[in-house]
Short mmCIF file of C-alpha atoms (C1' of nucleotides) in Angstrom, two decimals:
data_model
loop_
_atom_site.label_atom_id
_atom_site.label_comp_id
_atom_site.label_asym_id
_atom_site.label_seq_id
_atom_site.Cartn_x
_atom_site.Cartn_y
_atom_site.Cartn_z
CA MET S 204 -0.18 -0.02 0.12
CA ARG S 205 1.22 3.64 -0.74
CA GLN S 206 0.42 5.88 1.67
CA ASP S 207 -2.87 5.70 3.61
CA ILE S 208 -3.31 9.43 4.84
CA GLU S 209 -3.91 11.88 1.92
CA GLY S 210 -2.80 15.67 1.23
CA PRO S 211 0.43 16.94 2.26
CA TYR S 212 1.17 15.27 5.59
CA LEU S 213 4.65 14.85 6.76
CA ARG S 214 6.01 12.11 8.83
CA SER S 215 7.72 12.93 11.98
CA GLY S 216 11.21 12.67 10.58
CA GLN S 217 10.47 15.35 7.94
CA VAL S 218 9.03 17.64 10.80
CA ALA S 219 11.91 17.39 12.78
CA GLU S 220 14.27 18.18 10.35
CA GLN S 221 12.45 20.94 8.50
CA ALA S 222 12.02 22.44 12.31
CA GLY S 223 15.96 21.58 12.85
CA VAL S 224 14.78 19.68 16.38
CA ASN S 225 15.19 16.40 17.42
CA LEU S 226 13.00 13.93 16.56
CA GLN S 227 12.60 13.06 20.43
CA THR S 228 12.11 16.87 21.00
CA LEU S 229 8.91 16.58 18.93
CA ARG S 230 7.51 13.90 20.77
CA TYR S 231 8.56 15.29 24.02
CA TYR S 232 6.81 18.68 23.04
CA GLU S 233 3.62 16.51 22.27
CA ARG S 234 3.60 14.93 25.69
CA ARG S 235 4.06 18.59 27.09
CA GLY S 236 1.15 19.70 25.42
CA LEU S 237 2.86 22.26 23.24
CA ILE S 238 1.99 20.40 19.96
CA ALA S 239 -1.37 18.67 19.47
CA GLU S 240 -1.42 14.75 18.92
CA PRO S 241 -1.46 14.55 15.24
CA ARG S 242 -3.22 12.34 12.88
CA ARG S 243 -1.87 8.58 12.73
CA SER S 244 -1.44 6.24 9.78
CA SER S 245 -3.14 2.54 9.90
CA GLY S 246 0.28 1.43 11.14
CA GLY S 247 0.64 4.09 13.93
CA HIS S 248 3.17 6.48 12.51
CA ARG S 249 2.27 10.21 12.74
CA ALA S 250 1.27 12.23 10.18
CA TYR S 251 1.51 15.95 10.73
CA PRO S 252 -0.08 18.99 9.01
CA PRO S 253 2.74 20.97 7.42
CA GLU S 254 1.95 24.24 9.77
CA THR S 255 3.58 22.43 12.64
CA VAL S 256 6.53 23.36 11.04
CA THR S 257 5.76 26.96 11.52
CA LEU S 258 4.56 26.04 15.15
CA LEU S 259 7.95 24.89 16.20
CA THR S 260 9.76 28.07 14.73
CA VAL S 261 7.14 29.86 16.72
CA ILE S 262 8.10 27.74 20.07
CA LYS S 263 11.53 28.17 19.36
CA ALA S 264 11.13 31.78 19.24
CA ALA S 265 9.29 32.25 22.29
CA GLN S 266 11.79 30.40 24.15
CA ARG S 267 14.71 32.54 22.77
CA LEU S 268 12.88 35.15 24.57
CA GLY S 269 12.97 33.65 27.80
CA PHE S 270 9.57 32.16 28.10
CA THR S 271 9.72 28.54 29.52
CA LEU S 272 8.00 25.32 27.90
CA GLU S 273 5.09 25.87 30.35
CA GLU S 274 4.61 29.51 29.70
CA VAL S 275 4.79 28.86 25.95
CA ALA S 276 2.20 26.14 26.50
CA GLU S 277 -0.10 28.44 27.96
CA LEU S 278 0.18 31.07 25.44
CA ILE S 279 -0.66 28.82 23.10
CA ASP S 280 -3.15 27.36 24.91
CA THR S 281 -5.00 30.67 25.50
CA GLY S 282 -4.81 31.47 21.95
CA ARG S 283 -6.18 28.52 21.03
CA ARG S 284 -9.23 28.89 22.88
CA GLY S 285 -10.30 32.25 21.38
CA HIS S 286 -9.55 34.13 24.65
CA PRO S 287 -9.79 37.82 23.60
CA THR S 288 -7.67 38.78 26.28
CA PRO S 289 -4.43 40.70 25.46
CA ASP S 290 -2.61 37.62 26.92
CA LEU S 291 1.03 37.77 25.04
CA ARG S 292 1.35 41.71 25.80
CA VAL S 293 0.93 41.16 29.54
CA ARG S 294 3.05 37.90 29.53
CA ALA S 295 5.75 39.71 27.79
CA GLN S 296 5.56 42.97 30.17
CA GLU S 297 5.90 40.62 32.84
CA LYS S 298 9.01 38.88 30.99
CA ILE S 299 10.46 42.28 30.42
CA ALA S 300 10.46 42.92 34.32
CA GLU S 301 11.75 39.39 35.28
CA VAL S 302 14.83 40.11 32.42
CA GLU S 303 15.54 43.31 33.79
CA ALA S 304 15.66 41.79 37.38
CA ARG S 305 18.28 39.17 36.39
CA ILE S 306 19.96 42.17 34.45
CA THR S 307 20.52 44.12 37.89
CA ASP S 308 21.35 40.92 39.43
CA LEU S 309 24.23 40.29 37.21
CA THR S 310 25.47 44.08 37.05
CA THR S 311 25.81 43.73 40.76
CA ILE S 312 27.76 40.58 40.43
CA ARG S 313 29.87 42.37 37.87
CA THR S 314 30.74 44.91 40.10
CA ALA S 315 31.87 42.40 42.82
CA LEU S 316 34.09 40.70 40.58
CA THR S 317 35.41 44.02 39.29
CA GLN S 318 36.36 44.79 43.24
CA VAL S 319 37.90 41.27 43.58
CA VAL S 320 40.17 42.10 40.56
CA ASN S 321 40.98 45.76 41.68
CA ALA S 322 41.64 44.55 45.18
CA GLY S 323 44.12 42.07 43.69
CA CYS S 324 42.63 39.07 45.73
CA ASP S 325 44.82 36.13 45.34
CA SER S 326 42.89 33.42 47.34
CA LEU S 327 39.02 32.79 48.04
CA THR S 328 40.15 31.46 51.55
CA HIS S 329 43.16 33.14 52.52
CA CYS S 330 43.33 36.15 50.66
CA SER S 331 46.13 38.52 51.38
CA CYS S 332 45.03 41.68 49.55
CA PRO S 333 44.50 44.92 51.73
CA ASP S 334 40.66 45.48 52.50
CA CYS S 335 39.78 42.34 50.84
CA PRO S 336 36.12 42.57 49.77
CA LEU S 337 35.50 38.94 50.18
CA PRO S 338 33.06 37.14 50.87
CA PHE S 339 30.45 39.80 49.78
CA ALA S 340 27.60 38.65 52.49
CA ASP S 341 25.41 41.03 51.21
CA LEU S 342 25.21 39.84 47.78
CA ALA S 343 21.58 38.60 47.04
CA GLU S 344 21.10 36.86 43.86
CA ASP S 345 18.65 34.27 45.60
CA ARG S 346 15.14 35.72 45.00
CA THR S 347 13.71 32.46 43.61
CA HIS S 348 13.53 31.41 47.25
CA GLU S 349 12.19 34.53 48.76
CA GLU S 350 8.75 34.55 49.98
CA SER S 351 6.39 37.92 50.82
CA MET P 227 30.83 8.07 77.53
CA ARG P 228 31.03 11.92 76.94
CA GLN P 229 32.88 12.80 74.08
CA ASP P 230 35.66 11.23 72.38
CA ILE P 231 37.18 14.09 70.19
CA GLU P 232 38.81 17.22 72.41
CA GLY P 233 38.80 20.78 71.30
CA PRO P 234 36.63 22.93 69.85
CA TYR P 235 35.16 20.34 66.98
CA LEU P 236 31.53 20.99 65.74
CA ARG P 237 29.00 18.29 64.65
CA SER P 238 27.80 18.33 61.21
CA GLY P 239 24.33 19.62 62.25
CA GLN P 240 25.72 22.41 64.37
CA VAL P 241 28.11 23.09 61.25
CA ALA P 242 25.23 23.05 58.88
CA GLU P 243 23.01 25.48 61.06
CA GLN P 244 25.83 27.89 61.64
CA ALA P 245 27.02 28.10 58.01
CA GLY P 246 22.89 28.20 57.06
CA VAL P 247 23.27 25.30 54.61
CA ASN P 248 21.31 21.76 54.89
CA LEU P 249 22.89 18.98 56.26
CA GLN P 250 22.80 16.93 52.92
CA THR P 251 24.40 19.58 51.29
CA LEU P 252 27.42 19.41 53.78
CA ARG P 253 28.11 15.81 52.79
CA TYR P 254 27.21 16.59 49.40
CA TYR P 255 30.18 19.17 49.27
CA GLU P 256 32.43 16.75 51.02
CA ARG P 257 31.69 14.18 48.11
CA ARG P 258 32.53 16.91 45.44
CA GLY P 259 35.69 17.90 46.89
CA LEU P 260 34.66 21.44 48.30
CA ILE P 261 35.04 20.44 51.92
CA ALA P 262 38.07 17.95 53.54
CA GLU P 263 36.76 14.64 54.94
CA PRO P 264 36.54 15.48 58.93
CA ARG P 265 38.05 13.31 61.44
CA ARG P 266 35.34 10.82 63.06
CA SER P 267 34.45 10.24 66.55
CA SER P 268 34.70 6.32 67.42
CA GLY P 269 31.34 6.16 66.34
CA GLY P 270 31.56 7.27 62.94
CA HIS P 271 30.29 11.06 63.54
CA ARG P 272 31.81 13.87 61.78
CA ALA P 273 33.72 16.29 64.01
CA TYR P 274 34.72 19.54 62.21
CA PRO P 275 37.03 22.01 62.81
CA PRO P 276 35.16 25.58 63.36
CA GLU P 277 37.07 27.20 60.45
CA THR P 278 34.47 24.91 58.38
CA VAL P 279 31.85 27.52 58.66
CA THR P 280 34.10 30.27 57.50
CA LEU P 281 34.87 27.94 54.37
CA LEU P 282 31.16 27.15 53.59
CA THR P 283 30.70 31.05 53.84
CA VAL P 284 33.47 31.63 51.48
CA ILE P 285 31.72 29.00 49.07
CA LYS P 286 28.33 30.44 49.14
CA ALA P 287 30.15 33.97 48.21
CA ALA P 288 31.69 32.66 45.18
CA GLN P 289 28.47 31.05 44.22
CA ARG P 290 26.83 34.38 44.33
CA LEU P 291 29.51 35.83 42.29
CA GLY P 292 28.37 32.85 39.78
CA PHE P 293 30.98 30.15 39.86
CA THR P 294 29.87 26.73 40.01
CA LEU P 295 30.63 24.48 42.26
CA GLU P 296 33.28 22.94 40.39
CA GLU P 297 34.92 26.03 39.87
CA VAL P 298 34.83 26.90 43.42
CA ALA P 299 36.35 23.76 44.14
CA GLU P 300 39.28 24.48 41.90
CA LEU P 301 39.61 27.74 43.19
CA ILE P 302 39.93 26.18 46.79
CA ASP P 303 42.34 23.41 45.10
CA THR P 304 45.00 25.86 43.75
CA GLY P 305 44.62 28.02 46.66
CA ARG P 306 45.83 25.14 49.11
CA ARG P 307 48.50 23.80 46.77
CA GLY P 308 50.26 27.01 47.38
CA HIS P 309 50.28 27.89 43.74
CA PRO P 310 51.76 31.28 43.48
CA THR P 311 49.61 32.07 40.39
CA PRO P 312 47.32 34.90 40.31
CA ASP P 313 44.92 32.49 39.64
CA LEU P 314 41.78 34.04 41.49
CA ARG P 315 41.88 37.46 39.58
CA VAL P 316 42.21 35.53 36.20
CA ARG P 317 39.39 33.35 36.85
CA ALA P 318 37.38 36.40 38.16
CA GLN P 319 38.51 38.08 35.18
CA GLU P 320 36.99 35.19 32.83
CA LYS P 321 33.94 35.12 35.09
CA ILE P 322 33.35 39.14 34.25
CA ALA P 323 33.75 38.42 30.72
CA GLU P 324 30.66 35.66 30.90
CA VAL P 325 28.56 37.95 33.09
CA GLU P 326 28.70 40.74 30.33
CA ALA P 327 27.93 38.23 27.53
CA ARG P 328 25.22 37.42 29.27
CA ILE P 329 24.11 40.77 29.97
CA THR P 330 24.26 41.37 26.50
CA ASP P 331 22.01 38.85 25.88
CA LEU P 332 19.49 39.53 28.03
CA THR P 333 19.33 42.95 26.67
CA THR P 334 18.96 41.66 23.15
CA ILE P 335 15.83 39.74 24.54
CA ARG P 336 14.23 42.85 26.32
CA THR P 337 14.33 44.61 23.20
CA ALA P 338 12.71 42.06 21.19
CA LEU P 339 10.06 41.53 23.97
CA THR P 340 9.63 45.79 23.86
CA GLN P 341 8.90 45.00 20.17
CA VAL P 342 6.32 42.69 20.93
CA VAL P 343 4.68 44.78 23.56
CA ASN P 344 4.92 48.16 21.40
CA ALA P 345 3.58 46.14 18.43
CA GLY P 346 0.81 45.01 20.15
CA CYS P 347 1.12 41.47 19.41
CA ASP P 348 -1.95 39.57 20.42
CA SER P 349 -0.94 35.70 19.70
CA LEU P 350 2.07 33.75 19.48
CA THR P 351 0.60 31.51 16.71
CA HIS P 352 -1.91 33.76 14.77
CA CYS P 353 -0.85 37.49 15.52
CA SER P 354 -2.96 39.95 14.02
CA CYS P 355 -0.83 43.16 14.64
CA PRO P 356 0.78 45.08 11.51
CA ASP P 357 4.43 44.56 11.08
CA CYS P 358 4.39 41.90 13.81
CA PRO P 359 8.32 41.28 14.89
CA LEU P 360 7.70 37.43 15.31
CA PRO P 361 9.32 35.14 15.19
CA PHE P 362 13.00 36.62 15.81
CA ALA P 363 14.64 34.25 13.85
CA ASP P 364 18.01 36.23 14.37
CA LEU P 365 17.90 35.99 17.84
CA ALA P 366 20.79 33.66 19.12
CA GLU P 367 21.01 33.11 22.90
CA ASP P 368 22.49 29.70 21.99
CA ARG P 369 26.29 30.46 22.83
CA THR P 370 26.43 27.18 24.99
CA HIS P 371 26.57 25.02 21.60
CA GLU P 372 28.88 27.12 19.68
CA GLU P 373 32.00 25.84 18.72
CA SER P 374 35.02 27.54 17.33
"C1'" DT N 83 8.90 -9.61 -1.26
"C1'" DT N 84 12.69 -8.45 0.15
"C1'" DG N 85 15.64 -5.08 2.40
"C1'" DC N 86 16.82 -0.86 4.72
"C1'" DA N 87 15.07 3.46 6.35
"C1'" DT N 88 12.24 4.86 9.53
"C1'" DC N 89 9.03 5.29 13.15
"C1'" DC N 90 6.86 3.17 17.32
"C1'" DG N 91 6.64 3.15 22.73
"C1'" DG N 92 8.51 2.80 26.94
"C1'" DT N 93 12.23 3.68 29.97
"C1'" DA N 94 16.38 5.55 31.28
"C1'" DC N 95 20.03 9.02 31.52
"C1'" DC N 96 22.33 13.72 31.27
"C1'" DC N 97 23.39 18.73 33.19
"C1'" DA N 98 23.57 21.53 38.08
"C1'" DG N 99 22.82 21.85 42.70
"C1'" DG N 100 21.17 20.09 45.74
"C1'" DT N 101 17.04 17.36 48.75
"C1'" DA N 102 14.63 13.44 50.96
"C1'" DC N 103 14.09 9.13 52.74
"C1'" DA N 104 14.69 4.50 54.88
"C1'" DG N 105 16.76 1.93 58.24
"C1'" DG N 106 19.77 1.24 61.74
"C1'" DA N 107 23.80 3.32 64.90
"C1'" DT N 108 25.44 6.66 68.35
"C1'" DT N 109 25.30 10.47 71.46
"C1'" DA N 110 23.48 13.53 74.93
"C1'" DC N 111 21.13 14.25 78.78
"C1'" DC N 112 18.23 13.16 82.85
"C1'" DG Q 129 20.20 3.05 81.72
"C1'" DG Q 130 16.23 4.67 79.26
"C1'" DT Q 131 15.18 7.55 75.71
"C1'" DA Q 132 14.96 11.27 72.29
"C1'" DA Q 133 18.02 13.45 69.32
"C1'" DT Q 134 21.23 13.53 66.15
"C1'" DC Q 135 23.94 11.32 62.87
"C1'" DC Q 136 25.26 7.28 59.38
"C1'" DT Q 137 25.35 5.32 54.73
"C1'" DG Q 138 22.90 4.55 50.65
"C1'" DT Q 139 19.83 5.41 46.95
"C1'" DA Q 140 16.32 8.01 45.06
"C1'" DC Q 141 14.31 12.05 43.88
"C1'" DC Q 142 13.60 17.12 42.27
"C1'" DT Q 143 13.76 21.11 38.31
"C1'" DG Q 144 13.96 21.82 32.97
"C1'" DG Q 145 15.07 20.79 28.65
"C1'" DG Q 146 15.62 17.50 26.21
"C1'" DT Q 147 18.57 12.99 24.26
"C1'" DA Q 148 19.95 8.18 23.84
"C1'" DC Q 149 19.11 3.47 23.56
"C1'" DC Q 150 16.20 -0.92 23.05
"C1'" DG Q 151 13.49 -4.02 20.47
"C1'" DG Q 152 9.87 -4.58 17.74
"C1'" DA Q 153 6.75 -2.74 14.00
"C1'" DT Q 154 5.81 0.09 9.48
"C1'" DG Q 155 6.83 2.32 5.11
"C1'" DC Q 156 8.85 2.55 0.63
"C1'" DA Q 157 11.30 1.38 -3.35
"C1'" DA Q 158 13.43 -2.19 -6.42
#
DNA sequence: TTGCATCCGGTACCCAGGTACAGGATTACC
DNA sequence: GGTAATCCTGTACCTGGGTACCGGATGCAA
């Protein structure tokens, strides 16, 4: 038998290659709810509509913007359900705040590192430099575990 | 029997509490070579010298500066071996470069996110805004897999 | 119809930096 | 000496984003 699904459907390997992702990743995304379960051939092989490739491109773009897979799944989901909410913009604004907070952290760290270099610290444990700035007890960077 | 190791030795729970780390973390650091194997009581309980608390403080400081545990272990190690190299300063300078690269990445991401907000994008997959800036195919952020 | 490429599901593994739990031994204190 | 608190080893699990491997089934072309 030639092929038992008509139309421009792609097999998983083709989708993976065209989108530049690993085949396993494709099934991983399916498990995570990022891409819908595709049709199957009579033998059980997946048959994807071509726009799946575009969807994967979009997912990768959102990842590059700093969204987690869970956030991407939610964004796709609320988009699909026709929610008229400006969800993406709100999420993007929240993400900007996150990114800026991270930049602030990194800037603080860079400042501290610069102090280490300028002071001429020569050991973590037995630094002999005068006015050694270690150990930076005030440096936070632990926002993930903060509450309230 | 009262205690069978003389002097100001601390038991693991005391070290953990004073340093503000989990007891498991202490043993994890020992496995990773960040802290030396301490003496043992006759029953097998660890007996730490008090400066272990300071060492843990230093480790945490180095982590806050962006060093991985492996890097911290190396820094402690070359410090202990009396290497006269200005290792810490060199490492700090390298770390500054890493941090700055990361800041650059995040700044690019922030710019892209701002474009999403300003353009009024309303969907990842079916954005209706004019001149939609998605999907940012040019955004890199994947330096970890680059070679050469 | 035969042979090779591809795909299937299930499971295990990778990174880092830990954390948790089980079941038994030791220590500390009254 | 009783008993609670602490500690021991070993092993498994966690997060996030995948990747690898296995044995078996399908797909496709000559």
